[in-house]
Amino acid sequence: MITKTIFLAGVLTAGLSAESAPSSHQTVTGVAKECSTHIEAALEQAEGEASNLANLVTRLRTLGFGQTPPPHPAHNKDSGSEKKELTEEERMIEEDHAAERAGRLKQMSKADIAFVQKLDLNKDFTLTSEEVVKSLQGQIGEAIDERLLVDQNQDRRLTGKEYSLSVPARGEVGEDGMDWHQRGHFKHEDSNGDGYVDEHELLANQASEMLQKAQQIHFVMELSTLDQNEDMVLEKEEVGDFLDEKLWEKLSATTGSIPTSSLWQQSYWLGGEQMAPSLRKK
């Protein structure tokens, strides 16, 4: 029985059938190389007197990197509408959700910093493309192996009961071995709805998160260079066609312009598909 993730030519193969194996885009090496392309592009924009990683981190911090991100837009959707009267149980569940989201936002800011720090394998504050790819391959593999520590029968997929061992319960556990809190997380990760969170889904989720983070680093660095008068505010004329009309309106909705000091927060919940058209222009 194979119990540890095995990488062959960069492809995650352990426990996967030919039918369920990741596509070329989802291979560890493929994702790592794509992430590396975005990181390298960001490094090119981070000119300075220090090493390239130090320059990048210094520049990113001026754009809001490392600060607590804003709540997901979906959680503010009903803020202006009339709220229905809640039962005591519903109120407790809603308060618990809000507290969990707030805690997770703080964890996400720390995870952002850790993501960049881990790219520097030899701790010399200078990144090479080979080093970035190797680091990202390792990060993906380690994350999947950590998630599978609760895989009791070692079949490389998690049942609801196994999954619940890694997510804290918030209420009464049902016949499926999960409470409402654990069940919500499980359904989110079980993308094909087959009742398991398998290795393929873990890989897809982890790779997607990592690629989106690399894209955001590239995106904010490119966008910040458009501040032609260096007043730390991006006006529509400066941005030009780098952002399409819909994305400009989204990022500038609060003030009609985009303060560069909050670029990281403003773009935090953009999907890769929203950033990609702008990045292809560079």
PDB file of C-alpha atoms in Angstrom:
ATOM      1  CA  MET A   1       0.000   0.000   0.000  1.00  0.00           C
ATOM      2  CA  ILE A   2       1.376   3.398  -1.007  1.00  0.00           C
ATOM      3  CA  THR A   3       1.089   5.826   1.869  1.00  0.00           C
ATOM      4  CA  LYS A   4       3.053   8.826   0.696  1.00  0.00           C
ATOM      5  CA  THR A   5       2.741  11.157  -2.261  1.00  0.00           C
ATOM      6  CA  ILE A   6       5.038  10.070  -5.100  1.00  0.00           C
ATOM      7  CA  PHE A   7       6.155  12.472  -7.812  1.00  0.00           C
ATOM      8  CA  LEU A   8       7.200  11.078 -11.182  1.00  0.00           C
ATOM      9  CA  ALA A   9       8.342  13.695 -13.675  1.00  0.00           C
ATOM     10  CA  GLY A  10       6.477  16.184 -11.541  1.00  0.00           C
ATOM     11  CA  VAL A  11       3.114  14.439 -11.873  1.00  0.00           C
ATOM     12  CA  LEU A  12       1.184  13.404  -8.799  1.00  0.00           C
ATOM     13  CA  THR A  13       0.500   9.727  -9.470  1.00  0.00           C
ATOM     14  CA  ALA A  14       0.031   7.882  -6.197  1.00  0.00           C
ATOM     15  CA  GLY A  15      -3.406   6.385  -5.743  1.00  0.00           C
ATOM     16  CA  LEU A  16      -4.809   7.844  -8.981  1.00  0.00           C
ATOM     17  CA  SER A  17      -6.264   5.842 -11.832  1.00  0.00           C
ATOM     18  CA  ALA A  18      -5.523   6.758 -15.428  1.00  0.00           C
ATOM     19  CA  GLU A  19      -9.029   8.195 -15.725  1.00  0.00           C
ATOM     20  CA  SER A  20      -8.724  10.436 -12.650  1.00  0.00           C
ATOM     21  CA  ALA A  21      -5.100  11.529 -13.056  1.00  0.00           C
ATOM     22  CA  PRO A  22      -4.588  15.302 -13.201  1.00  0.00           C
ATOM     23  CA  SER A  23      -4.486  17.019 -16.562  1.00  0.00           C
ATOM     24  CA  SER A  24      -1.200  18.549 -17.716  1.00  0.00           C
ATOM     25  CA  HIS A  25      -2.312  21.889 -16.270  1.00  0.00           C
ATOM     26  CA  GLN A  26      -2.836  20.300 -12.889  1.00  0.00           C
ATOM     27  CA  THR A  27       0.474  18.509 -12.669  1.00  0.00           C
ATOM     28  CA  VAL A  28       2.699  19.683  -9.890  1.00  0.00           C
ATOM     29  CA  THR A  29       5.494  20.694 -12.242  1.00  0.00           C
ATOM     30  CA  GLY A  30       3.114  22.439 -14.630  1.00  0.00           C
ATOM     31  CA  VAL A  31       1.522  24.501 -11.878  1.00  0.00           C
ATOM     32  CA  ALA A  32       4.876  25.239 -10.231  1.00  0.00           C
ATOM     33  CA  LYS A  33       6.334  26.490 -13.515  1.00  0.00           C
ATOM     34  CA  GLU A  34       3.303  28.658 -14.213  1.00  0.00           C
ATOM     35  CA  CYS A  35       3.514  30.132 -10.708  1.00  0.00           C
ATOM     36  CA  SER A  36       7.230  30.717 -11.202  1.00  0.00           C
ATOM     37  CA  THR A  37       6.538  32.715 -14.368  1.00  0.00           C
ATOM     38  CA  HIS A  38       4.356  35.113 -12.391  1.00  0.00           C
ATOM     39  CA  ILE A  39       6.862  35.398  -9.541  1.00  0.00           C
ATOM     40  CA  GLU A  40       9.717  36.103 -11.972  1.00  0.00           C
ATOM     41  CA  ALA A  41       7.669  38.830 -13.657  1.00  0.00           C
ATOM     42  CA  ALA A  42       6.972  40.410 -10.266  1.00  0.00           C
ATOM     43  CA  LEU A  43      10.670  40.265  -9.365  1.00  0.00           C
ATOM     44  CA  GLU A  44      11.503  42.195 -12.531  1.00  0.00           C
ATOM     45  CA  GLN A  45       9.254  45.021 -11.348  1.00  0.00           C
ATOM     46  CA  ALA A  46      10.841  45.072  -7.879  1.00  0.00           C
ATOM     47  CA  GLU A  47      13.993  46.973  -8.637  1.00  0.00           C
ATOM     48  CA  GLY A  48      16.153  48.104  -5.742  1.00  0.00           C
ATOM     49  CA  GLU A  49      19.538  47.984  -4.080  1.00  0.00           C
ATOM     50  CA  ALA A  50      18.892  44.835  -2.036  1.00  0.00           C
ATOM     51  CA  SER A  51      18.510  41.227  -3.220  1.00  0.00           C
ATOM     52  CA  ASN A  52      15.556  40.520  -5.489  1.00  0.00           C
ATOM     53  CA  LEU A  53      13.411  38.832  -2.822  1.00  0.00           C
ATOM     54  CA  ALA A  54      14.010  41.644  -0.321  1.00  0.00           C
ATOM     55  CA  ASN A  55      13.097  44.172  -3.002  1.00  0.00           C
ATOM     56  CA  LEU A  56       9.922  42.279  -3.839  1.00  0.00           C
ATOM     57  CA  VAL A  57       8.744  41.976  -0.238  1.00  0.00           C
ATOM     58  CA  THR A  58       9.528  45.635   0.473  1.00  0.00           C
ATOM     59  CA  ARG A  59       7.546  46.717  -2.579  1.00  0.00           C
ATOM     60  CA  LEU A  60       4.639  44.382  -1.842  1.00  0.00           C
ATOM     61  CA  ARG A  61       4.337  45.725   1.695  1.00  0.00           C
ATOM     62  CA  THR A  62       3.810  49.241   0.319  1.00  0.00           C
ATOM     63  CA  LEU A  63       0.871  47.766  -1.624  1.00  0.00           C
ATOM     64  CA  GLY A  64      -0.775  46.268   1.469  1.00  0.00           C
ATOM     65  CA  PHE A  65       0.781  42.792   1.388  1.00  0.00           C
ATOM     66  CA  GLY A  66       0.767  41.076   4.788  1.00  0.00           C
ATOM     67  CA  GLN A  67      -2.206  43.031   6.105  1.00  0.00           C
ATOM     68  CA  THR A  68      -5.467  41.313   6.991  1.00  0.00           C
ATOM     69  CA  PRO A  69      -7.559  40.933   3.827  1.00  0.00           C
ATOM     70  CA  PRO A  70     -11.145  42.210   3.649  1.00  0.00           C
ATOM     71  CA  PRO A  71     -14.122  39.865   4.069  1.00  0.00           C
ATOM     72  CA  HIS A  72     -15.158  37.959   0.986  1.00  0.00           C
ATOM     73  CA  PRO A  73     -17.722  39.995  -1.030  1.00  0.00           C
ATOM     74  CA  ALA A  74     -20.275  37.200  -0.635  1.00  0.00           C
ATOM     75  CA  HIS A  75     -20.303  37.790   3.110  1.00  0.00           C
ATOM     76  CA  ASN A  76     -21.306  41.435   2.625  1.00  0.00           C
ATOM     77  CA  LYS A  77     -23.995  40.690   0.085  1.00  0.00           C
ATOM     78  CA  ASP A  78     -26.969  41.225   2.385  1.00  0.00           C
ATOM     79  CA  SER A  79     -25.505  43.979   4.550  1.00  0.00           C
ATOM     80  CA  GLY A  80     -27.870  46.597   3.118  1.00  0.00           C
ATOM     81  CA  SER A  81     -31.011  44.452   2.989  1.00  0.00           C
ATOM     82  CA  GLU A  82     -33.560  43.860   5.676  1.00  0.00           C
ATOM     83  CA  LYS A  83     -32.544  40.949   7.875  1.00  0.00           C
ATOM     84  CA  LYS A  84     -35.016  38.316   8.964  1.00  0.00           C
ATOM     85  CA  GLU A  85     -35.494  37.579  12.629  1.00  0.00           C
ATOM     86  CA  LEU A  86     -33.305  34.654  13.661  1.00  0.00           C
ATOM     87  CA  THR A  87     -33.959  31.889  16.123  1.00  0.00           C
ATOM     88  CA  GLU A  88     -31.488  31.468  18.967  1.00  0.00           C
ATOM     89  CA  GLU A  89     -29.818  28.553  17.187  1.00  0.00           C
ATOM     90  CA  GLU A  90     -29.630  30.444  13.890  1.00  0.00           C
ATOM     91  CA  ARG A  91     -28.125  33.439  15.661  1.00  0.00           C
ATOM     92  CA  MET A  92     -25.467  31.246  17.303  1.00  0.00           C
ATOM     93  CA  ILE A  93     -24.607  29.649  13.963  1.00  0.00           C
ATOM     94  CA  GLU A  94     -24.332  33.035  12.251  1.00  0.00           C
ATOM     95  CA  GLU A  95     -22.123  34.424  15.026  1.00  0.00           C
ATOM     96  CA  ASP A  96     -19.926  31.342  14.838  1.00  0.00           C
ATOM     97  CA  HIS A  97     -19.576  31.725  11.087  1.00  0.00           C
ATOM     98  CA  ALA A  98     -18.602  35.383  11.496  1.00  0.00           C
ATOM     99  CA  ALA A  99     -16.012  34.557  14.175  1.00  0.00           C
ATOM    100  CA  GLU A 100     -14.546  31.763  12.077  1.00  0.00           C
ATOM    101  CA  ARG A 101     -14.285  34.009   9.031  1.00  0.00           C
ATOM    102  CA  ALA A 102     -12.552  36.742  11.038  1.00  0.00           C
ATOM    103  CA  GLY A 103     -10.048  34.239  12.425  1.00  0.00           C
ATOM    104  CA  ARG A 104      -9.406  32.771   9.013  1.00  0.00           C
ATOM    105  CA  LEU A 105      -8.729  36.197   7.502  1.00  0.00           C
ATOM    106  CA  LYS A 106      -5.927  36.730  10.021  1.00  0.00           C
ATOM    107  CA  GLN A 107      -4.511  33.296   9.214  1.00  0.00           C
ATOM    108  CA  MET A 108      -4.625  34.091   5.501  1.00  0.00           C
ATOM    109  CA  SER A 109      -2.439  37.181   5.900  1.00  0.00           C
ATOM    110  CA  LYS A 110       0.145  35.056   7.725  1.00  0.00           C
ATOM    111  CA  ALA A 111      -0.120  32.381   5.040  1.00  0.00           C
ATOM    112  CA  ASP A 112       0.556  34.988   2.343  1.00  0.00           C
ATOM    113  CA  ILE A 113       3.827  35.949   4.039  1.00  0.00           C
ATOM    114  CA  ALA A 114       4.791  32.306   4.570  1.00  0.00           C
ATOM    115  CA  PHE A 115       4.113  31.547   0.903  1.00  0.00           C
ATOM    116  CA  VAL A 116       6.711  34.100  -0.208  1.00  0.00           C
ATOM    117  CA  GLN A 117       9.212  33.198   2.511  1.00  0.00           C
ATOM    118  CA  LYS A 118       9.137  29.516   1.562  1.00  0.00           C
ATOM    119  CA  LEU A 119      10.155  30.333  -2.004  1.00  0.00           C
ATOM    120  CA  ASP A 120      13.664  31.104  -0.732  1.00  0.00           C
ATOM    121  CA  LEU A 121      14.883  27.553  -0.132  1.00  0.00           C
ATOM    122  CA  ASN A 122      18.496  28.437   0.690  1.00  0.00           C
ATOM    123  CA  LYS A 123      17.570  31.564   2.716  1.00  0.00           C
ATOM    124  CA  ASP A 124      19.884  33.880   0.783  1.00  0.00           C
ATOM    125  CA  PHE A 125      17.103  36.373  -0.075  1.00  0.00           C
ATOM    126  CA  THR A 126      17.731  35.821  -3.782  1.00  0.00           C
ATOM    127  CA  LEU A 127      15.329  33.786  -5.894  1.00  0.00           C
ATOM    128  CA  THR A 128      16.108  31.809  -9.032  1.00  0.00           C
ATOM    129  CA  SER A 129      13.483  30.250 -11.288  1.00  0.00           C
ATOM    130  CA  GLU A 130      14.729  26.737 -10.451  1.00  0.00           C
ATOM    131  CA  GLU A 131      14.505  27.485  -6.735  1.00  0.00           C
ATOM    132  CA  VAL A 132      10.954  28.800  -7.034  1.00  0.00           C
ATOM    133  CA  VAL A 133       9.761  25.758  -9.000  1.00  0.00           C
ATOM    134  CA  LYS A 134      11.375  23.349  -6.539  1.00  0.00           C
ATOM    135  CA  SER A 135       9.879  25.185  -3.573  1.00  0.00           C
ATOM    136  CA  LEU A 136       6.381  25.209  -5.048  1.00  0.00           C
ATOM    137  CA  GLN A 137       6.558  21.505  -5.910  1.00  0.00           C
ATOM    138  CA  GLY A 138       7.493  20.801  -2.307  1.00  0.00           C
ATOM    139  CA  GLN A 139       4.783  23.056  -0.903  1.00  0.00           C
ATOM    140  CA  ILE A 140       2.067  21.323  -2.915  1.00  0.00           C
ATOM    141  CA  GLY A 141       3.263  17.833  -1.970  1.00  0.00           C
ATOM    142  CA  GLU A 142       3.624  18.694   1.716  1.00  0.00           C
ATOM    143  CA  ALA A 143       0.170  20.260   1.840  1.00  0.00           C
ATOM    144  CA  ILE A 144      -1.461  17.176   0.322  1.00  0.00           C
ATOM    145  CA  ASP A 145       0.429  14.770   2.592  1.00  0.00           C
ATOM    146  CA  GLU A 146      -0.582  16.834   5.617  1.00  0.00           C
ATOM    147  CA  ARG A 147      -4.229  16.732   4.592  1.00  0.00           C
ATOM    148  CA  LEU A 148      -4.030  12.945   4.182  1.00  0.00           C
ATOM    149  CA  LEU A 149      -2.697  12.328   7.690  1.00  0.00           C
ATOM    150  CA  VAL A 150      -6.312  11.581   8.715  1.00  0.00           C
ATOM    151  CA  ASP A 151      -6.702   9.001   5.915  1.00  0.00           C
ATOM    152  CA  GLN A 152      -7.168   6.053   8.278  1.00  0.00           C
ATOM    153  CA  ASN A 153      -7.470   3.302   5.669  1.00  0.00           C
ATOM    154  CA  GLN A 154      -4.740   4.867   3.467  1.00  0.00           C
ATOM    155  CA  ASP A 155      -6.764   4.753   0.267  1.00  0.00           C
ATOM    156  CA  ARG A 156      -5.717   8.313  -0.636  1.00  0.00           C
ATOM    157  CA  ARG A 157      -9.227   9.733  -0.286  1.00  0.00           C
ATOM    158  CA  LEU A 158     -11.142  11.066   2.708  1.00  0.00           C
ATOM    159  CA  THR A 159     -14.592  10.008   3.811  1.00  0.00           C
ATOM    160  CA  GLY A 160     -16.709  12.460   5.764  1.00  0.00           C
ATOM    161  CA  LYS A 161     -15.712  10.828   9.051  1.00  0.00           C
ATOM    162  CA  GLU A 162     -12.019  10.945   8.168  1.00  0.00           C
ATOM    163  CA  TYR A 163     -12.303  14.531   6.967  1.00  0.00           C
ATOM    164  CA  SER A 164     -13.989  15.561  10.233  1.00  0.00           C
ATOM    165  CA  LEU A 165     -10.804  14.651  12.136  1.00  0.00           C
ATOM    166  CA  SER A 166      -9.066  17.687  10.620  1.00  0.00           C
ATOM    167  CA  VAL A 167     -11.908  20.210  10.979  1.00  0.00           C
ATOM    168  CA  PRO A 168     -13.275  21.206  14.425  1.00  0.00           C
ATOM    169  CA  ALA A 169     -16.924  20.474  15.183  1.00  0.00           C
ATOM    170  CA  ARG A 170     -19.253  23.331  16.117  1.00  0.00           C
ATOM    171  CA  GLY A 171     -22.458  21.420  16.792  1.00  0.00           C
ATOM    172  CA  GLU A 172     -24.125  18.046  17.067  1.00  0.00           C
ATOM    173  CA  VAL A 173     -22.541  15.304  14.960  1.00  0.00           C
ATOM    174  CA  GLY A 174     -24.889  13.510  12.585  1.00  0.00           C
ATOM    175  CA  GLU A 175     -24.978   9.971  11.241  1.00  0.00           C
ATOM    176  CA  ASP A 176     -22.423  10.902   8.577  1.00  0.00           C
ATOM    177  CA  GLY A 177     -19.865  11.628  11.296  1.00  0.00           C
ATOM    178  CA  MET A 178     -19.923  15.407  10.735  1.00  0.00           C
ATOM    179  CA  ASP A 179     -21.659  18.430  12.200  1.00  0.00           C
ATOM    180  CA  TRP A 180     -22.941  21.355  10.087  1.00  0.00           C
ATOM    181  CA  HIS A 181     -19.572  23.103  10.210  1.00  0.00           C
ATOM    182  CA  GLN A 182     -17.520  20.119   9.063  1.00  0.00           C
ATOM    183  CA  ARG A 183     -20.141  19.175   6.483  1.00  0.00           C
ATOM    184  CA  GLY A 184     -19.978  22.602   4.857  1.00  0.00           C
ATOM    185  CA  HIS A 185     -16.203  22.412   4.422  1.00  0.00           C
ATOM    186  CA  PHE A 186     -16.435  18.838   3.131  1.00  0.00           C
ATOM    187  CA  LYS A 187     -19.043  19.676   0.478  1.00  0.00           C
ATOM    188  CA  HIS A 188     -16.937  22.607  -0.685  1.00  0.00           C
ATOM    189  CA  GLU A 189     -13.884  20.398  -1.281  1.00  0.00           C
ATOM    190  CA  ASP A 190     -15.811  17.416  -2.695  1.00  0.00           C
ATOM    191  CA  SER A 191     -16.071  19.078  -6.097  1.00  0.00           C
ATOM    192  CA  ASN A 192     -17.547  16.072  -7.933  1.00  0.00           C
ATOM    193  CA  GLY A 193     -20.028  15.264  -5.163  1.00  0.00           C
ATOM    194  CA  ASP A 194     -19.095  11.579  -4.915  1.00  0.00           C
ATOM    195  CA  GLY A 195     -18.915  11.606  -1.121  1.00  0.00           C
ATOM    196  CA  TYR A 196     -15.104  11.647  -0.917  1.00  0.00           C
ATOM    197  CA  VAL A 197     -12.404  14.291  -0.961  1.00  0.00           C
ATOM    198  CA  ASP A 198      -9.801  12.460  -2.978  1.00  0.00           C
ATOM    199  CA  GLU A 199      -6.195  13.133  -3.860  1.00  0.00           C
ATOM    200  CA  HIS A 200      -7.159  14.607  -7.217  1.00  0.00           C
ATOM    201  CA  GLU A 201      -9.467  17.156  -5.560  1.00  0.00           C
ATOM    202  CA  LEU A 202      -6.839  18.014  -2.947  1.00  0.00           C
ATOM    203  CA  LEU A 203      -4.298  18.608  -5.712  1.00  0.00           C
ATOM    204  CA  ALA A 204      -6.695  20.740  -7.752  1.00  0.00           C
ATOM    205  CA  ASN A 205      -7.645  22.870  -4.728  1.00  0.00           C
ATOM    206  CA  GLN A 206      -4.060  23.357  -3.570  1.00  0.00           C
ATOM    207  CA  ALA A 207      -2.742  24.096  -7.054  1.00  0.00           C
ATOM    208  CA  SER A 208      -5.545  26.568  -7.717  1.00  0.00           C
ATOM    209  CA  GLU A 209      -4.872  28.486  -4.490  1.00  0.00           C
ATOM    210  CA  MET A 210      -1.142  28.633  -5.134  1.00  0.00           C
ATOM    211  CA  LEU A 211      -1.503  29.760  -8.744  1.00  0.00           C
ATOM    212  CA  GLN A 212      -3.988  32.450  -7.776  1.00  0.00           C
ATOM    213  CA  LYS A 213      -1.577  33.779  -5.131  1.00  0.00           C
ATOM    214  CA  ALA A 214       1.290  33.971  -7.639  1.00  0.00           C
ATOM    215  CA  GLN A 215      -0.992  35.702 -10.137  1.00  0.00           C
ATOM    216  CA  GLN A 216      -2.030  38.273  -7.547  1.00  0.00           C
ATOM    217  CA  ILE A 217       1.589  39.081  -6.688  1.00  0.00           C
ATOM    218  CA  HIS A 218       2.290  39.640 -10.388  1.00  0.00           C
ATOM    219  CA  PHE A 219      -0.962  41.572 -10.882  1.00  0.00           C
ATOM    220  CA  VAL A 220      -0.450  44.128  -8.093  1.00  0.00           C
ATOM    221  CA  MET A 221       3.190  44.674  -9.036  1.00  0.00           C
ATOM    222  CA  GLU A 222       2.275  45.367 -12.664  1.00  0.00           C
ATOM    223  CA  LEU A 223      -0.648  47.583 -11.689  1.00  0.00           C
ATOM    224  CA  SER A 224       1.470  49.621  -9.261  1.00  0.00           C
ATOM    225  CA  THR A 225       3.912  50.561 -12.039  1.00  0.00           C
ATOM    226  CA  LEU A 226       1.131  52.483 -13.797  1.00  0.00           C
ATOM    227  CA  ASP A 227       1.155  55.212 -11.133  1.00  0.00           C
ATOM    228  CA  GLN A 228       2.901  57.619 -13.486  1.00  0.00           C
ATOM    229  CA  ASN A 229       2.826  60.699 -11.244  1.00  0.00           C
ATOM    230  CA  GLU A 230       3.806  58.621  -8.164  1.00  0.00           C
ATOM    231  CA  ASP A 231       1.017  60.067  -6.008  1.00  0.00           C
ATOM    232  CA  MET A 232       0.099  56.581  -4.743  1.00  0.00           C
ATOM    233  CA  VAL A 233      -3.303  56.784  -6.426  1.00  0.00           C
ATOM    234  CA  LEU A 234      -4.214  55.124  -9.713  1.00  0.00           C
ATOM    235  CA  GLU A 235      -6.551  57.128 -11.912  1.00  0.00           C
ATOM    236  CA  LYS A 236      -8.399  55.669 -14.865  1.00  0.00           C
ATOM    237  CA  GLU A 237      -6.225  57.569 -17.357  1.00  0.00           C
ATOM    238  CA  GLU A 238      -3.073  56.047 -15.837  1.00  0.00           C
ATOM    239  CA  VAL A 239      -4.428  52.503 -15.886  1.00  0.00           C
ATOM    240  CA  GLY A 240      -5.488  52.772 -19.520  1.00  0.00           C
ATOM    241  CA  ASP A 241      -6.523  49.445 -21.019  1.00  0.00           C
ATOM    242  CA  PHE A 242      -4.615  47.315 -18.503  1.00  0.00           C
ATOM    243  CA  LEU A 243      -7.945  46.761 -16.721  1.00  0.00           C
ATOM    244  CA  ASP A 244     -11.166  46.206 -18.609  1.00  0.00           C
ATOM    245  CA  GLU A 245     -14.101  48.441 -17.704  1.00  0.00           C
ATOM    246  CA  LYS A 246     -15.744  45.904 -15.408  1.00  0.00           C
ATOM    247  CA  LEU A 247     -12.566  45.244 -13.425  1.00  0.00           C
ATOM    248  CA  TRP A 248     -11.757  48.947 -13.147  1.00  0.00           C
ATOM    249  CA  GLU A 249     -15.228  49.621 -11.715  1.00  0.00           C
ATOM    250  CA  LYS A 250     -14.815  46.768  -9.255  1.00  0.00           C
ATOM    251  CA  LEU A 251     -11.433  47.906  -7.939  1.00  0.00           C
ATOM    252  CA  SER A 252     -12.246  51.626  -7.875  1.00  0.00           C
ATOM    253  CA  ALA A 253     -15.812  51.328  -6.568  1.00  0.00           C
ATOM    254  CA  THR A 254     -15.125  52.950  -3.185  1.00  0.00           C
ATOM    255  CA  THR A 255     -13.384  56.182  -4.259  1.00  0.00           C
ATOM    256  CA  GLY A 256     -13.443  56.274  -8.045  1.00  0.00           C
ATOM    257  CA  SER A 257      -9.697  55.641  -8.058  1.00  0.00           C
ATOM    258  CA  ILE A 258      -7.383  52.965  -6.632  1.00  0.00           C
ATOM    259  CA  PRO A 259      -4.976  53.817  -3.782  1.00  0.00           C
ATOM    260  CA  THR A 260      -1.805  51.815  -4.375  1.00  0.00           C
ATOM    261  CA  SER A 261      -1.434  51.286  -0.617  1.00  0.00           C
ATOM    262  CA  SER A 262      -4.449  48.964  -0.676  1.00  0.00           C
ATOM    263  CA  LEU A 263      -3.904  47.196  -4.000  1.00  0.00           C
ATOM    264  CA  TRP A 264      -3.378  43.876  -2.248  1.00  0.00           C
ATOM    265  CA  GLN A 265      -6.635  44.141  -0.306  1.00  0.00           C
ATOM    266  CA  GLN A 266      -8.595  45.493  -3.278  1.00  0.00           C
ATOM    267  CA  SER A 267      -7.535  42.597  -5.481  1.00  0.00           C
ATOM    268  CA  TYR A 268      -7.561  39.883  -2.822  1.00  0.00           C
ATOM    269  CA  TRP A 269     -10.717  38.099  -3.919  1.00  0.00           C
ATOM    270  CA  LEU A 270     -10.183  38.372  -7.653  1.00  0.00           C
ATOM    271  CA  GLY A 271     -10.161  35.036  -9.424  1.00  0.00           C
ATOM    272  CA  GLY A 272      -7.337  33.989 -11.693  1.00  0.00           C
ATOM    273  CA  GLU A 273      -9.673  34.308 -14.684  1.00  0.00           C
ATOM    274  CA  GLN A 274     -10.263  37.973 -13.787  1.00  0.00           C
ATOM    275  CA  MET A 275      -6.555  38.832 -13.553  1.00  0.00           C
ATOM    276  CA  ALA A 276      -5.350  36.760 -16.512  1.00  0.00           C
ATOM    277  CA  PRO A 277      -6.540  39.095 -19.338  1.00  0.00           C
ATOM    278  CA  SER A 278      -4.593  42.021 -17.828  1.00  0.00           C
ATOM    279  CA  LEU A 279      -1.495  39.937 -17.265  1.00  0.00           C
ATOM    280  CA  ARG A 280      -1.538  38.682 -20.856  1.00  0.00           C
ATOM    281  CA  LYS A 281      -1.141  42.296 -21.987  1.00  0.00           C
ATOM    282  CA  LYS A 282       2.295  42.453 -20.345  1.00  0.00           C
TER     283      LYS A 282
END
